[in-house]
XYZ file of C-alpha atoms in Angstrom:
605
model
C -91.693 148.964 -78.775
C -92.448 150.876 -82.105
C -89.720 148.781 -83.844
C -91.317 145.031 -82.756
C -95.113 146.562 -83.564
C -93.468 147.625 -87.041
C -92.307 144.143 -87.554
C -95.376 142.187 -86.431
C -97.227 144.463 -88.701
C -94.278 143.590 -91.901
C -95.109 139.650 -91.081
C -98.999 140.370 -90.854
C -98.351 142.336 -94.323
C -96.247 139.665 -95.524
C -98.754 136.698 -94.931
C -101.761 138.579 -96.284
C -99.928 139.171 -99.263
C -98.989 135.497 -99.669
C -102.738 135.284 -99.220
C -103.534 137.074 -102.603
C -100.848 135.986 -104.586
C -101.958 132.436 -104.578
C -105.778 133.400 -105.338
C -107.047 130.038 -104.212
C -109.619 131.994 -101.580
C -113.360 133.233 -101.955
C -114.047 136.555 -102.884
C -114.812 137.481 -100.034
C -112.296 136.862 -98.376
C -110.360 138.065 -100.857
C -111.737 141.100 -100.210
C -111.452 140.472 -96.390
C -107.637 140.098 -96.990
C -107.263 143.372 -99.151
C -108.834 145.454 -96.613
C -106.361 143.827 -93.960
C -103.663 144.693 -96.135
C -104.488 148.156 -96.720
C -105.090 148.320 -93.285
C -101.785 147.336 -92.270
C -99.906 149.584 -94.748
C -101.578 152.530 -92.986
C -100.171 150.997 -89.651
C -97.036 150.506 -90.847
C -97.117 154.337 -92.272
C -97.913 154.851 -88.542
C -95.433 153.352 -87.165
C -93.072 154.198 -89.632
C -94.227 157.823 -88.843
C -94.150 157.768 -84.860
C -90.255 156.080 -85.336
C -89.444 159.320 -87.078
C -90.887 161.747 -84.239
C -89.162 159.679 -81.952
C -86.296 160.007 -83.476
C -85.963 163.441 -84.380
C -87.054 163.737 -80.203
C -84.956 161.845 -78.746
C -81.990 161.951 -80.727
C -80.815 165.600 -79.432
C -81.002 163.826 -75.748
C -79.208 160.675 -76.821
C -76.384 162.748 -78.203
C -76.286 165.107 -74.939
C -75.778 162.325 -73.160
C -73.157 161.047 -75.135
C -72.040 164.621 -74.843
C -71.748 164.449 -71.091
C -70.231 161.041 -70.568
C -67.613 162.498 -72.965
C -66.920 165.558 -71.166
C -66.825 163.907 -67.884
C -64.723 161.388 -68.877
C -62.099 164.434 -70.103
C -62.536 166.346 -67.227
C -61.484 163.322 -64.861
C -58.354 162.496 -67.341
C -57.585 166.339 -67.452
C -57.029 167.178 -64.124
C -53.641 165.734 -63.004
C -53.347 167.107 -59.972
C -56.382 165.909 -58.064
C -57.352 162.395 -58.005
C -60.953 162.194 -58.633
C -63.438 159.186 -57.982
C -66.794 157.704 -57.536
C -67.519 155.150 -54.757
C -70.475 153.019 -54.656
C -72.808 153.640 -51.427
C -70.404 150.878 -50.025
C -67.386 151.866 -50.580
C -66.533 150.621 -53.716
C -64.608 152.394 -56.423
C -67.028 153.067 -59.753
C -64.813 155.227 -61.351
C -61.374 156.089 -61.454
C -59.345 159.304 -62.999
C -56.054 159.818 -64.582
C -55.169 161.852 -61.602
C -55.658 159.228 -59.210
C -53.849 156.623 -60.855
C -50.811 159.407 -61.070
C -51.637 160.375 -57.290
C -51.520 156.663 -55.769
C -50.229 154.104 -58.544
C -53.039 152.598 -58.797
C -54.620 151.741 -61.948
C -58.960 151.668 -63.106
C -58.099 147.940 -63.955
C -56.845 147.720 -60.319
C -59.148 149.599 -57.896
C -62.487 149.584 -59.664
C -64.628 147.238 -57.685
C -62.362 147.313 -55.051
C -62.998 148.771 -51.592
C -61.761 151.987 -50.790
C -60.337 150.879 -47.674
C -57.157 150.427 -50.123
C -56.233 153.878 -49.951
C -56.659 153.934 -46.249
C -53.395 152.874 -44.152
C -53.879 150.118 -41.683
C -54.336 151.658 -38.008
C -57.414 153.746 -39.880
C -59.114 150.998 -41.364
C -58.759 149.156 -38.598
C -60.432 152.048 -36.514
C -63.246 152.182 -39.243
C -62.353 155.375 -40.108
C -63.216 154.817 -43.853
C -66.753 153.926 -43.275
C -67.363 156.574 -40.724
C -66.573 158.796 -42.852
C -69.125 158.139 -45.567
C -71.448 157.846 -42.612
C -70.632 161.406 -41.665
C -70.515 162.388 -45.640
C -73.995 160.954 -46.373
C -75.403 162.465 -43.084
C -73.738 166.281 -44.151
C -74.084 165.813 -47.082
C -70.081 166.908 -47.645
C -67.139 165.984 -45.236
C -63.305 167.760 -45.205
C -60.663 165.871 -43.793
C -56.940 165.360 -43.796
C -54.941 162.511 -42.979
C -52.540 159.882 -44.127
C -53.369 157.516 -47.415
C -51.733 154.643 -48.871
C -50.214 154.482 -52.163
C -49.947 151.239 -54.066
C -46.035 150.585 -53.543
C -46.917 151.261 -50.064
C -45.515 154.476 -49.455
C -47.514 157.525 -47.809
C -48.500 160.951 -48.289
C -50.751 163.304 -46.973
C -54.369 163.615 -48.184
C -56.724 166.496 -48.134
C -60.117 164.916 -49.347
C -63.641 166.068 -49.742
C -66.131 163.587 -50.103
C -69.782 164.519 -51.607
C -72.644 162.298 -51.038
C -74.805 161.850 -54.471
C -78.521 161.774 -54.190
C -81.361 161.375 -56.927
C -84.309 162.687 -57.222
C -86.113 160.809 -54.809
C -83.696 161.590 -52.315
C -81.594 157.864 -52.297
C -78.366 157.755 -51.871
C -76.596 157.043 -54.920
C -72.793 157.429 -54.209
C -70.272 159.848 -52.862
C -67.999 161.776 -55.436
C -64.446 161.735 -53.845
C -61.373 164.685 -54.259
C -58.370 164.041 -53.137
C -55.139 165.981 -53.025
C -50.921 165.343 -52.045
C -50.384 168.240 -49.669
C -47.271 166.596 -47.858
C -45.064 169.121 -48.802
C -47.225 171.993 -47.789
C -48.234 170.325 -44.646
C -44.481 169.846 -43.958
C -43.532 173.429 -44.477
C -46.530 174.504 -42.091
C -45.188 172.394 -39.638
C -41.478 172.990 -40.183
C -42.480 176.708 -39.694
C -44.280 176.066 -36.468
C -41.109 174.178 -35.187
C -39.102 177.018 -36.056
C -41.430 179.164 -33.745
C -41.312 176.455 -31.013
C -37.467 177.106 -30.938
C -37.808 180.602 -30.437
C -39.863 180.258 -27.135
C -37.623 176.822 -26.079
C -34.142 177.759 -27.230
C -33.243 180.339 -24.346
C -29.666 180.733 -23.074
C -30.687 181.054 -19.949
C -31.428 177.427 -19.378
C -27.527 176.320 -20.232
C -26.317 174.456 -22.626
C -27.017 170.975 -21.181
C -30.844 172.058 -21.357
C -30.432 173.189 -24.569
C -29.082 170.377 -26.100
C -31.536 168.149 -24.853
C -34.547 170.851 -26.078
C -32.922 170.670 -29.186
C -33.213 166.965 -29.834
C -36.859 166.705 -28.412
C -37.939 169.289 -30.696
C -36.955 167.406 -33.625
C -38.563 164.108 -32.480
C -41.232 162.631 -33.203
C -42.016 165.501 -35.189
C -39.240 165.431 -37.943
C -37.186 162.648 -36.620
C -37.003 159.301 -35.477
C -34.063 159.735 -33.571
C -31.939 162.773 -33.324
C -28.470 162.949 -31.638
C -26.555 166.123 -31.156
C -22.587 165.638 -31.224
C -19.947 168.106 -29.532
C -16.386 168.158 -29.443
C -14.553 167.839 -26.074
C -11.678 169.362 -24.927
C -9.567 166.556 -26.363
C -11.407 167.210 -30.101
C -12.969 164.090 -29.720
C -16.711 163.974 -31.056
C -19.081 162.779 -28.732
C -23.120 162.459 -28.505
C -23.945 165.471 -25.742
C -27.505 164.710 -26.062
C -30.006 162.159 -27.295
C -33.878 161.555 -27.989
C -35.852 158.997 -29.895
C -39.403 158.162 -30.546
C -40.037 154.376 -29.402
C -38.475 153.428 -26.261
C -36.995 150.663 -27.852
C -34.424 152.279 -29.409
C -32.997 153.332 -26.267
C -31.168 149.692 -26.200
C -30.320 150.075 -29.575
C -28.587 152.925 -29.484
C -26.034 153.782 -26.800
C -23.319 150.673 -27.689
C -22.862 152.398 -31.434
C -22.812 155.669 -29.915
C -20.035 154.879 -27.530
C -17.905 154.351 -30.342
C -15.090 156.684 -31.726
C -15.944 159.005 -34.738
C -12.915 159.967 -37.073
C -13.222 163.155 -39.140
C -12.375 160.832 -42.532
C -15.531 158.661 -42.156
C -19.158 160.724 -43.292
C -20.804 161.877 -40.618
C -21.209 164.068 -37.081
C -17.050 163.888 -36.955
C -16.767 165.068 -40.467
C -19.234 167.227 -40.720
C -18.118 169.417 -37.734
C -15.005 169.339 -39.506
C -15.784 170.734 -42.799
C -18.786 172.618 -41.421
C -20.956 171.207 -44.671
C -24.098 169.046 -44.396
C -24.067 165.291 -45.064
C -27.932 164.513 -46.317
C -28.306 160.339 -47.315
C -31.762 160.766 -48.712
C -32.967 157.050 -49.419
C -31.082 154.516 -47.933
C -31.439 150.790 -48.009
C -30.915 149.026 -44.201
C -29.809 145.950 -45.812
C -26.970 146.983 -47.822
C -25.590 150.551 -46.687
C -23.400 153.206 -48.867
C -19.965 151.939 -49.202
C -18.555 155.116 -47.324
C -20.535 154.572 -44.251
C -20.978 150.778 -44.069
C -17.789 150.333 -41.955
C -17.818 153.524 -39.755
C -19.238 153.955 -36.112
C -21.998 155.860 -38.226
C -22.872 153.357 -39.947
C -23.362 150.751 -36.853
C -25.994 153.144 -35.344
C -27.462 153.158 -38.799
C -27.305 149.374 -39.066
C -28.564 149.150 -35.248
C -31.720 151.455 -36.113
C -32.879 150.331 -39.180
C -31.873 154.032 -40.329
C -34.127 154.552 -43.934
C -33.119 158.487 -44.465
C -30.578 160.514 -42.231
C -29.272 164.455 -41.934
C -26.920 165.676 -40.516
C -25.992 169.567 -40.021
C -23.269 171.655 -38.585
C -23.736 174.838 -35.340
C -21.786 177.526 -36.893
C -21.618 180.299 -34.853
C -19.002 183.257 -36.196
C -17.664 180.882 -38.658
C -16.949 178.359 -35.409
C -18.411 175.026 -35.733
C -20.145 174.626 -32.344
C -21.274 170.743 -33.146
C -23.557 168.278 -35.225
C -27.126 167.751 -35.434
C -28.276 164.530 -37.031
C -31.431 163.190 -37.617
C -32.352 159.631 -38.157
C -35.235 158.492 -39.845
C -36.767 154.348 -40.165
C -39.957 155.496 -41.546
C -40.180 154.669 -45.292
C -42.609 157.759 -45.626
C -40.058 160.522 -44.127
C -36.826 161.019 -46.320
C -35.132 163.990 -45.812
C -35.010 166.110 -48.976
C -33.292 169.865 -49.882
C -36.475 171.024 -48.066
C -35.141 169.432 -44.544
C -31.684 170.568 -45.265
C -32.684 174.317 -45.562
C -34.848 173.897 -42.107
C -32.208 172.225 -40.456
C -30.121 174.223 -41.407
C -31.882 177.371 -39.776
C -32.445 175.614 -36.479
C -29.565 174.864 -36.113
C -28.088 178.678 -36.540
C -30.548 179.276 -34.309
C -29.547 176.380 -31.815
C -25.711 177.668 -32.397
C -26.348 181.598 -31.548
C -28.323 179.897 -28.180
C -25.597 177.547 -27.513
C -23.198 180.200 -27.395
C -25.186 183.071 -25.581
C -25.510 180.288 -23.299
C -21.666 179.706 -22.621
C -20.852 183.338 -22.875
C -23.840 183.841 -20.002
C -22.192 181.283 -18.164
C -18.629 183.083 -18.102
C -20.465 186.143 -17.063
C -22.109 184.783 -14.195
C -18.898 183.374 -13.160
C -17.671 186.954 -13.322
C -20.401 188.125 -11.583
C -20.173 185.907 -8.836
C -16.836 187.146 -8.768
C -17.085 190.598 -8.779
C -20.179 189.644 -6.102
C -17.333 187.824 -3.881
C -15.088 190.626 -3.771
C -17.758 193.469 -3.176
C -18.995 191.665 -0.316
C -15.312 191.293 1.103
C -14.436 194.741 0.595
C -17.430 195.585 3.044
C -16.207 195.428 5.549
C -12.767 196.919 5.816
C -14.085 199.878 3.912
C -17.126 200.289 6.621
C -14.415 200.711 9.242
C -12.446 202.809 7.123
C -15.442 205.111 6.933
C -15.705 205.016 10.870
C -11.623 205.989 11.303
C -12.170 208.614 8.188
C -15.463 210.447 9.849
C -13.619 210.357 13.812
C -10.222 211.394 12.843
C -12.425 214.575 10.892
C -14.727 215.133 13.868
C -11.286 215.212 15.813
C -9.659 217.874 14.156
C -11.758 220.217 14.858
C -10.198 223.930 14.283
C -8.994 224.146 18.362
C -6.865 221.021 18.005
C -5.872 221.354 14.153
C -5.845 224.924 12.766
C -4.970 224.035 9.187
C -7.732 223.753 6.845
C -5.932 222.164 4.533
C -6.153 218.770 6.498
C -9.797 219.292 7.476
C -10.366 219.316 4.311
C -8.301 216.098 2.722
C -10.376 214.233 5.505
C -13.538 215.356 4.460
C -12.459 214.605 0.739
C -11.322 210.798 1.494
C -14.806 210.398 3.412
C -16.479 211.406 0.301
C -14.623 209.125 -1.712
C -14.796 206.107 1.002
C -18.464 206.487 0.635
C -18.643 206.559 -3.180
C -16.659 203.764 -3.275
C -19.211 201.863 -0.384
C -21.741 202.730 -3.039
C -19.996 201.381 -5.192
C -19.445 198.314 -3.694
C -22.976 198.242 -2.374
C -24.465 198.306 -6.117
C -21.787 195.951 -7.360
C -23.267 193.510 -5.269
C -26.732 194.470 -5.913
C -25.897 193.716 -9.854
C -24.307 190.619 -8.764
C -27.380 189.247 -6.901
C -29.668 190.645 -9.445
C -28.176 189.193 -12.201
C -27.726 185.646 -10.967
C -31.444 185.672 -9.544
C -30.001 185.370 -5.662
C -31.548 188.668 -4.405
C -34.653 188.711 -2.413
C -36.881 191.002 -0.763
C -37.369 191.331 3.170
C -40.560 192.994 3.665
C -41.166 194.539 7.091
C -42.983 197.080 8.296
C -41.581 200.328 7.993
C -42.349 204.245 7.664
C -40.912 205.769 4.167
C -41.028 209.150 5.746
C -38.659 208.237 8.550
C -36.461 206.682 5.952
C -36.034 209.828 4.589
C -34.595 211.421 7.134
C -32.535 208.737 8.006
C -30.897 208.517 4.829
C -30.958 212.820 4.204
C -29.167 213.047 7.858
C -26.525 210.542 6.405
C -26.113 213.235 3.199
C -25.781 216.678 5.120
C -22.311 216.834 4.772
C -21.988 215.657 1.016
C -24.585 218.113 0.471
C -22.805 220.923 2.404
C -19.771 220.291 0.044
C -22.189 220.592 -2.822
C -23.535 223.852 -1.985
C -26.502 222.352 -1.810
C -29.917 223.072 0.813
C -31.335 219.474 2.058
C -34.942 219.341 2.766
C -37.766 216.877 3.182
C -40.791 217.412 2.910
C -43.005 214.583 4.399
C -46.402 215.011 5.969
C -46.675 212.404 8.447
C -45.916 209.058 8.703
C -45.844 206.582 5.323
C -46.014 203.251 6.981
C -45.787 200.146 4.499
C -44.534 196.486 4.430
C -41.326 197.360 2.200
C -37.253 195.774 2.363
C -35.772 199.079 4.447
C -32.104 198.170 3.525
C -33.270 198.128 -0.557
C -35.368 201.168 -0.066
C -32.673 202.724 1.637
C -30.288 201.742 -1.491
C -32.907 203.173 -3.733
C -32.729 206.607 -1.946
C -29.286 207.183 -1.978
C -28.384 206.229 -5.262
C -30.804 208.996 -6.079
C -29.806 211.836 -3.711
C -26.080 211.526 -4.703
C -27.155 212.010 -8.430
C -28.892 214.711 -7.253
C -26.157 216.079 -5.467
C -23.860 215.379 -7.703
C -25.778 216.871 -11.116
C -27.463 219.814 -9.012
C -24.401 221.461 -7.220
C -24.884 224.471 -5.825
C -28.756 224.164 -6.235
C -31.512 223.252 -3.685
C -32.017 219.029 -3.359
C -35.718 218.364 -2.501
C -37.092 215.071 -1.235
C -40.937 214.416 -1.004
C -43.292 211.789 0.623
C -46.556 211.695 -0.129
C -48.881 208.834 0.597
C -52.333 208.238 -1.284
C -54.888 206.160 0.915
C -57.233 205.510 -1.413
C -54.971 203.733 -3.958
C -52.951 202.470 -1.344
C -49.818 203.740 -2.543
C -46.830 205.356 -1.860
C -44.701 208.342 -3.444
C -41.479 209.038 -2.717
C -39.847 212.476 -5.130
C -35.924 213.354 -5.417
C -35.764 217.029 -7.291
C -32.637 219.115 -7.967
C -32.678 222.017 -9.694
C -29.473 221.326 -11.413
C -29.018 221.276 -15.830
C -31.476 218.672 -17.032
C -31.664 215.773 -18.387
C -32.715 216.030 -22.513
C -35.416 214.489 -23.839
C -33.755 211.831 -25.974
C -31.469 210.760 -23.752
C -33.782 210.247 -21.073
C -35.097 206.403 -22.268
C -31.300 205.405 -21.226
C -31.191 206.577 -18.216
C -32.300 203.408 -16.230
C -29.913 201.092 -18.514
C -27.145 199.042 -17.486
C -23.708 200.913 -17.318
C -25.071 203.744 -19.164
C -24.461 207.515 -18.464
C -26.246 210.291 -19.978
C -23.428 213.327 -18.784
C -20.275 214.482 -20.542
C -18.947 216.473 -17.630
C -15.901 214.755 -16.124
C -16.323 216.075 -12.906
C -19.397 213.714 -11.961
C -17.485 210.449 -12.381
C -19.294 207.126 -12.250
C -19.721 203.571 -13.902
C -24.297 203.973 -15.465
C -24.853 201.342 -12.513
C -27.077 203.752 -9.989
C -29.927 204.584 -11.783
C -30.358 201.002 -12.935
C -30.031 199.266 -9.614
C -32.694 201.597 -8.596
C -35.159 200.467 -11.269
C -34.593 197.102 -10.433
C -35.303 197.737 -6.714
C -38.225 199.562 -7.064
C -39.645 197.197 -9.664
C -38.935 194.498 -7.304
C -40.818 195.848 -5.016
C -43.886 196.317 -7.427
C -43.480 199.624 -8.217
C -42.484 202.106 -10.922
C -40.391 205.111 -11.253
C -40.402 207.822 -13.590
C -38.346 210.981 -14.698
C -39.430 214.604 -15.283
C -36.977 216.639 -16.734
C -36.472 219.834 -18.816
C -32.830 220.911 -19.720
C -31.899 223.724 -17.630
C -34.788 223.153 -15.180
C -33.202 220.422 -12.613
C -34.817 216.705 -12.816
C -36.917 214.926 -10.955
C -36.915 211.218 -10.148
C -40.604 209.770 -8.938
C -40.669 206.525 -7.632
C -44.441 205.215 -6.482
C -44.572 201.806 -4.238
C -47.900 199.612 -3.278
C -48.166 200.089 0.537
C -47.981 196.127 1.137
C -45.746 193.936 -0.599
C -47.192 190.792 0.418
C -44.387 188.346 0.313
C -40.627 188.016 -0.427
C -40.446 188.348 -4.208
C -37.618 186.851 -5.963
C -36.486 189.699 -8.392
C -34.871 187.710 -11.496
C -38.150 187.676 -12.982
C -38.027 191.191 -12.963
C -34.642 192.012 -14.553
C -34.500 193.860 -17.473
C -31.246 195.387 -19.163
């Protein structure tokens, strides 16, 4: 405005000058026209003036400004590893950075004035996820997300954006400012790590290796694969698919003629790789025209039938044994397996190898259990009647009818034995049952206290051959809903240790009952050497014994089938013992065991 009143003033300058040059006016208006003119030199010495203290004003700002479009235009080509934008209240892209042109492939010249609905893949677009999320943005002011984003050859990767929503002054919306950054490979790791902790909880040997397999292969899909097949050998060495998953049920058609067909070690993959016991990884591969190594195998049909854009395969080594193949099949153009894959693979599948074969050496154990279950229940029998011949041909020769001691006493010794061995026997099949989850409780009502004196009766001689004083001490009845004959099985395991460890000594049973807490306690003391401290945490562990001294022979299988018992039952049992000072076994039960319980749950080596 300063500049056009300068130059109306220069023309009315100009003209009045004109004026007095020619001279052909009055004098007074000649002297009209001078006074205009000096009029308008002051005006222009005005405006000349004003131009100067606008200038000096507002040239500071005007260079600031230039200043800040500068800076912002280095700080969005600087920063390379976030792409930064500017979208128009609508959507459109304003402004575009170096870092999102590196990010997505897409260009300023490309996307500026375009919709930002490019970035966005299809299914989310088509959901309006774009716009509601500038809705959300503008009504937060700031909105975090993560999801999927295009780039321009098509390809995806995985997007953590914030978008900021701009307002002026006033309070109107002006734009959003945009951040976005790749975190597919972090995301991937995250999720590769929580698939590694998925294995732990599904990869258990005791489901067998048929449930196994298939766990395997569902882990893997959808999550890192398309398809996933795991290959074993047979007994013939042939290589053959032992279990399969896929993502989209139309695969299934797809994929069982291919697999039917014979691998050969010499082509690449499952065959070969079991082996050679290496991984095969095809990164990128083109479903039109496959490698030249795998184009004619049976591989490289299922390829061909699945449209296969990335595949891995890895070996189960167990002990340096190659167990099998896992492969993983991939016909998203967004997941290629990389060195990254390999390594995970490559630790779920030691993982799936070590449970793969705890899982067949479980299953040869339970086969030997079952066994050893078989032939404890069949020696029974014979060895209950040999008890009954043992105990009446001792009660016969009584000193009147056989004076010599010497066979009154090799009875009494092969009764002793008989019955160790029907303990034997008896917790043999216990472990049996136990172990293979057959074994459950039989609750009845039933007093502990007569129990007791049941089972000490049954131990008067053995304890008479010990040197050792019997007594129970039980105040009344201890009635309870309990399994008698597992109960019973629990008490004698424990008065023969006690026997057998306190020779010589007093053996003390105890049954108390508590009313209040509804419970149970049944105590086994001897006053026999101790048990020390540190090795009393083994005591209730599977075949192990605690005692050097040869004379109190046995296999560490007592004491455990006890715990198991009384656990079974709900209960606990405990050990007190000082060397020296004897040892004494507590074992508390609830005074109602409401139902049958199955006791595999409750195993514990």
């Amino acid at each position: 405005m300063c500049l056009l009143a300068g130059l109306l003033l220069l023309v009315t300058l100009a003209s009045t000058a004109h004026t007095l040059a020619v001279g052909d006016t009055e004098p007074l208006h000649r002297a009209s026209d001078l006074r205009a003119l000096l009029a308008g030199l002051l005006g222009l010495g005005c405006v000349t003036a004003l131009m100067m203290v606008l200038r000096n004003a507002l040239g500071p700002m005007h260079a600031e400004r230039l200043q800040s479009e500068q800076r912002l235009h280095l700080f969005m080509d600087g920063v390379s590893d976030y792409a930064l934008c500017f979208l128009e209240p609508d959507g459109a892209v304003s402004c575009w950075s170096t870092g999102a042109e590196r990010l997505t492939g897409w260009t300023a010249t490309d996307i500026v004035g375009q919709g930002v609905e490019l970035l966005h893949t299809p299914d989310a677009v088509g959901r309006g996820q774009p716009a509601s999320y500038r809705e959300r943005a503008a009504r937060e002011r700031r909105l975090q997300s993560e999801g999927w984003r295009m780039r321009k050859d098509g390809s995806r990767f995985w997007a953590e954006t914030l978008l900021t929503a701009l307002y002026d002054e006033t309070g109107r919306l002006q734009g959003f400012a945009e951040v976005t950054r790749d975190i597919t490979e972090r995301r991937r790791t995250e999720r590769l790590q929580a698939l590694l902790a998925e294995a732990g909880r599904v990869l258990q040997p005791q489901a067998g290796a048929e449930s196994l397999g298939t766990a395997l292969t569902r882990l893997c899909v959808p999550e890192i694969a398309d398809a996933c097949v795991l290959y074993l050998p047979d007994e013939d060495g042939q290589v053959r698919p032992g279990a399969v998953s896929y993502a989209d049920a139309a695969l299934q058609g797809r994929l069982w003629e291919p697999l039917l067909r014979t691998l050969t070690a010499e082509e690449p993959g499952p065959a070969r790789v079991i082996h050679t016991g290496r991984a095969e990884r095809f990164e990128d591969v083109d479903p039109t025209r496959l490698p030249a190594s795998v184009s004619h195998s049976a591989y490289g049909e299922l390829w061909r039938a699945l449209g296969v854009r990335s595949a891995l395969s890895v070996p189960l080594v167990v002990d340096d044994r190659v167990l099998g193949a896992l492969c993983l099949l991939s016909t998203q153009p967004h997941r290629r397996y990389g060195a990254v894959d390999q390594a995970f693979l490559e630790e779920l599948s030691a993982r799936a190898a070590l449970a793969l074969d705890n899982a067949r050496l479980l299953a040869a154990t339970q086969g030997a259990l079952e066994l050893i279950g078989v032939a404890a229940h069949d020696l029974g029998n014979p060895l209950s009647s040999l008890q009954l011949r043992l105990r009446r041909l001792r009660l016969q020769c009584a000193p009147a009818h056989a004076p010599d001691p010497r066979l009154r006493e090799g009875l009494l010794l092969a009764e002793d034995e008989t019955k160790r061995l029907g303990r034997l026997v008896h917790n043999l099949l216990d472990l049996s049952r136990l172990s293979g989850g057959r074994l459950e409780l039989e609750s009845r009502p039933m007093d502990l206290s007569e129990l007791a004196h049941e089972v000490v009766a049954r131990h008067e001689d053995q304890a008479a051959a010990a040197g050792c004083a019997l007594t129970v001490h039980a105040r009344g009845a201890a009635p309870g809903r309990w399994d008698r004959q597992r109960l019973d099985r629990v008490l004698t395991n424990l008065l023969s240790n006690a026997l057998k460890f306190g020779r010589g000594q007093p053996v003390e049973v105890c049954v108390e009952v508590d009313p209040d807490a509804r419970r149970a306690r049944l105590v086994v003391r001897d006053h026999g050497a101790g048990i020390p401290q540190e090795d009393q945490p083994r005591l209730f562990a599977r075949f192990e014994r605690v005692t050097t001294d040869s004379r109190a022979p046995g296999f560490g299988l007592g004491l455990y089938i006890v715990r198991q018992l009384v656990e079974a039952h709900g209960g606990t049992i405990r050990v007190h013992s000082r060397p020296g000072e004897g040892a004494e076994f507590i074992v508390e039960l609830p005074a109602t065991l409401e139902a049958p319980v199955g006791v595999a749950s409750a195993i514990r080596a």
